[in-house]
Amino acid sequence: MRQATVYIDSKALQYNLNRVKQLAPTAKIVSMVKANAYGHGVKDCLAALAETDAFGVACLEEALEIRALGYQQPITLIEGIFSADEMAVVVENNIEVVVHQQEQLDWLRTQKDAYIAKGLKVWVKLNSGMNRLGFKVPEIIDVIHTLKADGFTCVLAMHFANADAEDHPLNEQQKNQFLDVKEACAPIMASCCNSAAIFKWPELNFDFVRPGIMLYGASPFADKSVIDLDIKPVMTFTAEIIALNHIQAGESVGYGSTFVADTEMNIAIVSIGYGDGYPRAFPKQNYVAINGKATRVIGRVAMDMIAIDVTGLNAPLGTEVELWGKDRLVDDVAEANGTIGYELLCRMSNRPVRKKI
Ligand SMILES: Cc1ncc(COP(=O)(O)O)c(C=O)c1O
C-alpha cells in the first residue's frame, strides 16, 4: 500500500490549547476549526479540543458537522448566515452569528422576539480598516444600540489585518476604533484577538479570544518560529522512499529536466506529490527530513512523486520521509514555497491516510 500519511498529534493540540489558556487566562476560548480544522480533520481535532469553551467556523454546514459529531459547545459563524432561511437552523442548533451587514440585521430582526427567547448571541462586526466585513464607525454604534434595545446579547467583534506585523500603522487605528466603540456601547462583551494578537496584546484578550493557527502548532509570524512561541506542530506529513537511483554528473531528474546533477549522487523517489497537497512552486530550495536530518528536494514536484538527494544518507527503500512536522516545520516549507503555513495545511488532500496519535 502507498504510504503517505498525515499523523495528527492530539497531545500537541492540547498543549497548544493550554498555551492559549496561559496567554489569555481570563478569556473564553473560541477554537477556530473552520476549513476542516485548518486541514487537520475536524473529527479528530474536536476530540482533542474538548476543553475549549466554543468553536468558530465559517459557515452553517461546518457548524452542523460539529453538532452531528455530538459536541454541544457554542459555535460562532464568523461570517454569519448567508441567506434568511439559515436563521431558523442557527437558532435550533444553538449557534451564534456574526452580523456584518444590513441584510443580516434585517433577517435577525424579523423574528427577534423568538430569537431572543432562545438566547441567540449576536457578534456585531466592526470594520476598523481591514475592509472585509463589518459596520464602520459610527454606524456600528447605532446597530449595537438597536440590538441591545431589542434585547439581544451582543459581542463586539473585530479582526486585525496586520496582527502578525511589527508596528503596522493600521494596528493602532484598529485598536483605537475598537476601544472607542467598546466604550460607546458599554457594557458589551468583546473579542478581537486571533493567534498573533493573543501573543502580542494580552491587554486586548477581553471576553473571547479566537485562536486558529497557533492551536495547530504553526506560527502566525514570519519572524518567529513555533519554538520561539512554545507551541507544538500537530500535523506530521510523511511518505516513503519507493525507488533509489544512482546518477552521474550531467544526468537530469524529473519533469522538465530542471535539475541536472553536477556530481555523482544517490537520489530517492518519495511517493508524494501535489495530488496529496504537497506544493509544487518552490521558488526557493526546499527540504524534507529523514530521521531528523534535512535533505534537499531536487527537480520538479509531480502529482504523485518527488525526488530527494540521499547521497551519504542511510535511506533504504521504505524509509519514512517527513515532508513537514516536528523536524521540517510547515512554516519553513511554506516559506520556500512563497506561501504561509495556513495555506499548506488547509489544502491537504484526502489522499494521504490520516492517523491520530
Ligand atoms: C474572524 C477570525 N478570527 C480568528 C481567526 C483565527 O486566526 P489565526 O488562525 O490567525 O489565529 C480567523 C482566521 O482567519 C478569523 O477569520
PDB file of C-alpha atoms and ligand atoms in Angstrom, residues 30 32 34 38 78-79 98 125 130 132-133 157-160 163 191-198 209-216 220 342, ligand 1:
ATOM      1  CA  VAL A  30     -13.289  30.095  20.715  1.00  0.00           C
ATOM      2  CA  MET A  32     -11.192  28.101  15.189  1.00  0.00           C
ATOM      3  CA  LYS A  34     -13.091  26.131  10.138  1.00  0.00           C
ATOM      4  CA  TYR A  38      -7.210  24.036   9.136  1.00  0.00           C
ATOM      5  CA  ILE A  78     -17.672  34.128  11.808  1.00  0.00           C
ATOM      6  CA  GLU A  79     -19.260  35.353   8.570  1.00  0.00           C
ATOM      7  CA  VAL A  98     -21.796  37.386  13.329  1.00  0.00           C
ATOM      8  CA  LYS A 125     -18.524  43.046  13.467  1.00  0.00           C
ATOM      9  CA  MET A 130      -9.427  45.806   7.119  1.00  0.00           C
ATOM     10  CA  ARG A 132     -13.555  42.908   4.506  1.00  0.00           C
ATOM     11  CA  LEU A 133     -16.593  42.599   6.747  1.00  0.00           C
ATOM     12  CA  ALA A 157     -16.064  41.678  17.280  1.00  0.00           C
ATOM     13  CA  MET A 158     -13.159  42.754  15.127  1.00  0.00           C
ATOM     14  CA  HIS A 159     -10.324  41.171  13.163  1.00  0.00           C
ATOM     15  CA  PHE A 160      -6.843  42.654  12.722  1.00  0.00           C
ATOM     16  CA  ALA A 163      -1.603  41.493  13.869  1.00  0.00           C
ATOM     17  CA  SER A 191     -13.453  39.841  21.002  1.00  0.00           C
ATOM     18  CA  CYS A 192     -10.625  40.885  18.682  1.00  0.00           C
ATOM     19  CA  CYS A 193      -7.697  38.500  19.130  1.00  0.00           C
ATOM     20  CA  ASN A 194      -6.555  35.850  16.666  1.00  0.00           C
ATOM     21  CA  SER A 195      -3.344  33.899  17.349  1.00  0.00           C
ATOM     22  CA  ALA A 196      -0.926  36.720  16.581  1.00  0.00           C
ATOM     23  CA  ALA A 197      -2.895  39.178  18.707  1.00  0.00           C
ATOM     24  CA  ILE A 198      -3.112  36.679  21.588  1.00  0.00           C
ATOM     25  CA  VAL A 209     -10.111  35.002  22.085  1.00  0.00           C
ATOM     26  CA  ARG A 210     -10.220  33.256  18.692  1.00  0.00           C
ATOM     27  CA  PRO A 211      -7.043  31.218  18.186  1.00  0.00           C
ATOM     28  CA  GLY A 212      -6.608  29.342  14.931  1.00  0.00           C
ATOM     29  CA  ILE A 213      -3.155  28.667  13.564  1.00  0.00           C
ATOM     30  CA  MET A 214      -1.420  28.535  16.971  1.00  0.00           C
ATOM     31  CA  LEU A 215      -3.654  25.627  18.016  1.00  0.00           C
ATOM     32  CA  TYR A 216      -2.276  23.628  15.120  1.00  0.00           C
ATOM     33  CA  PRO A 220       1.331  33.330  12.709  1.00  0.00           C
ATOM     34  CA  TYR A 342      -2.049  28.168   6.848  1.00  0.00           C
TER      35      TYR A 342
HETATM   36  C1  LIG B   1     -12.564  36.277  12.329  1.00  0.00           C
HETATM   37  C2  LIG B   1     -11.403  35.379  12.593  1.00  0.00           C
HETATM   38  N1  LIG B   1     -10.989  35.199  13.856  1.00  0.00           N
HETATM   39  C3  LIG B   1      -9.944  34.393  14.153  1.00  0.00           C
HETATM   40  C4  LIG B   1      -9.246  33.736  13.159  1.00  0.00           C
HETATM   41  C5  LIG B   1      -8.065  32.883  13.530  1.00  0.00           C
HETATM   42  O1  LIG B   1      -6.901  33.451  13.021  1.00  0.00           O
HETATM   43  P1  LIG B   1      -5.492  32.746  13.250  1.00  0.00           P
HETATM   44  O2  LIG B   1      -5.549  31.439  12.538  1.00  0.00           O
HETATM   45  O3  LIG B   1      -4.510  33.672  12.627  1.00  0.00           O
HETATM   46  O4  LIG B   1      -5.333  32.589  14.719  1.00  0.00           O
HETATM   47  C6  LIG B   1      -9.641  33.908  11.833  1.00  0.00           C
HETATM   48  C7  LIG B   1      -8.916  33.223  10.777  1.00  0.00           C
HETATM   49  O5  LIG B   1      -8.914  33.505   9.625  1.00  0.00           O
HETATM   50  C8  LIG B   1     -10.750  34.746  11.540  1.00  0.00           C
HETATM   51  O6  LIG B   1     -11.154  34.941  10.295  1.00  0.00           O
END
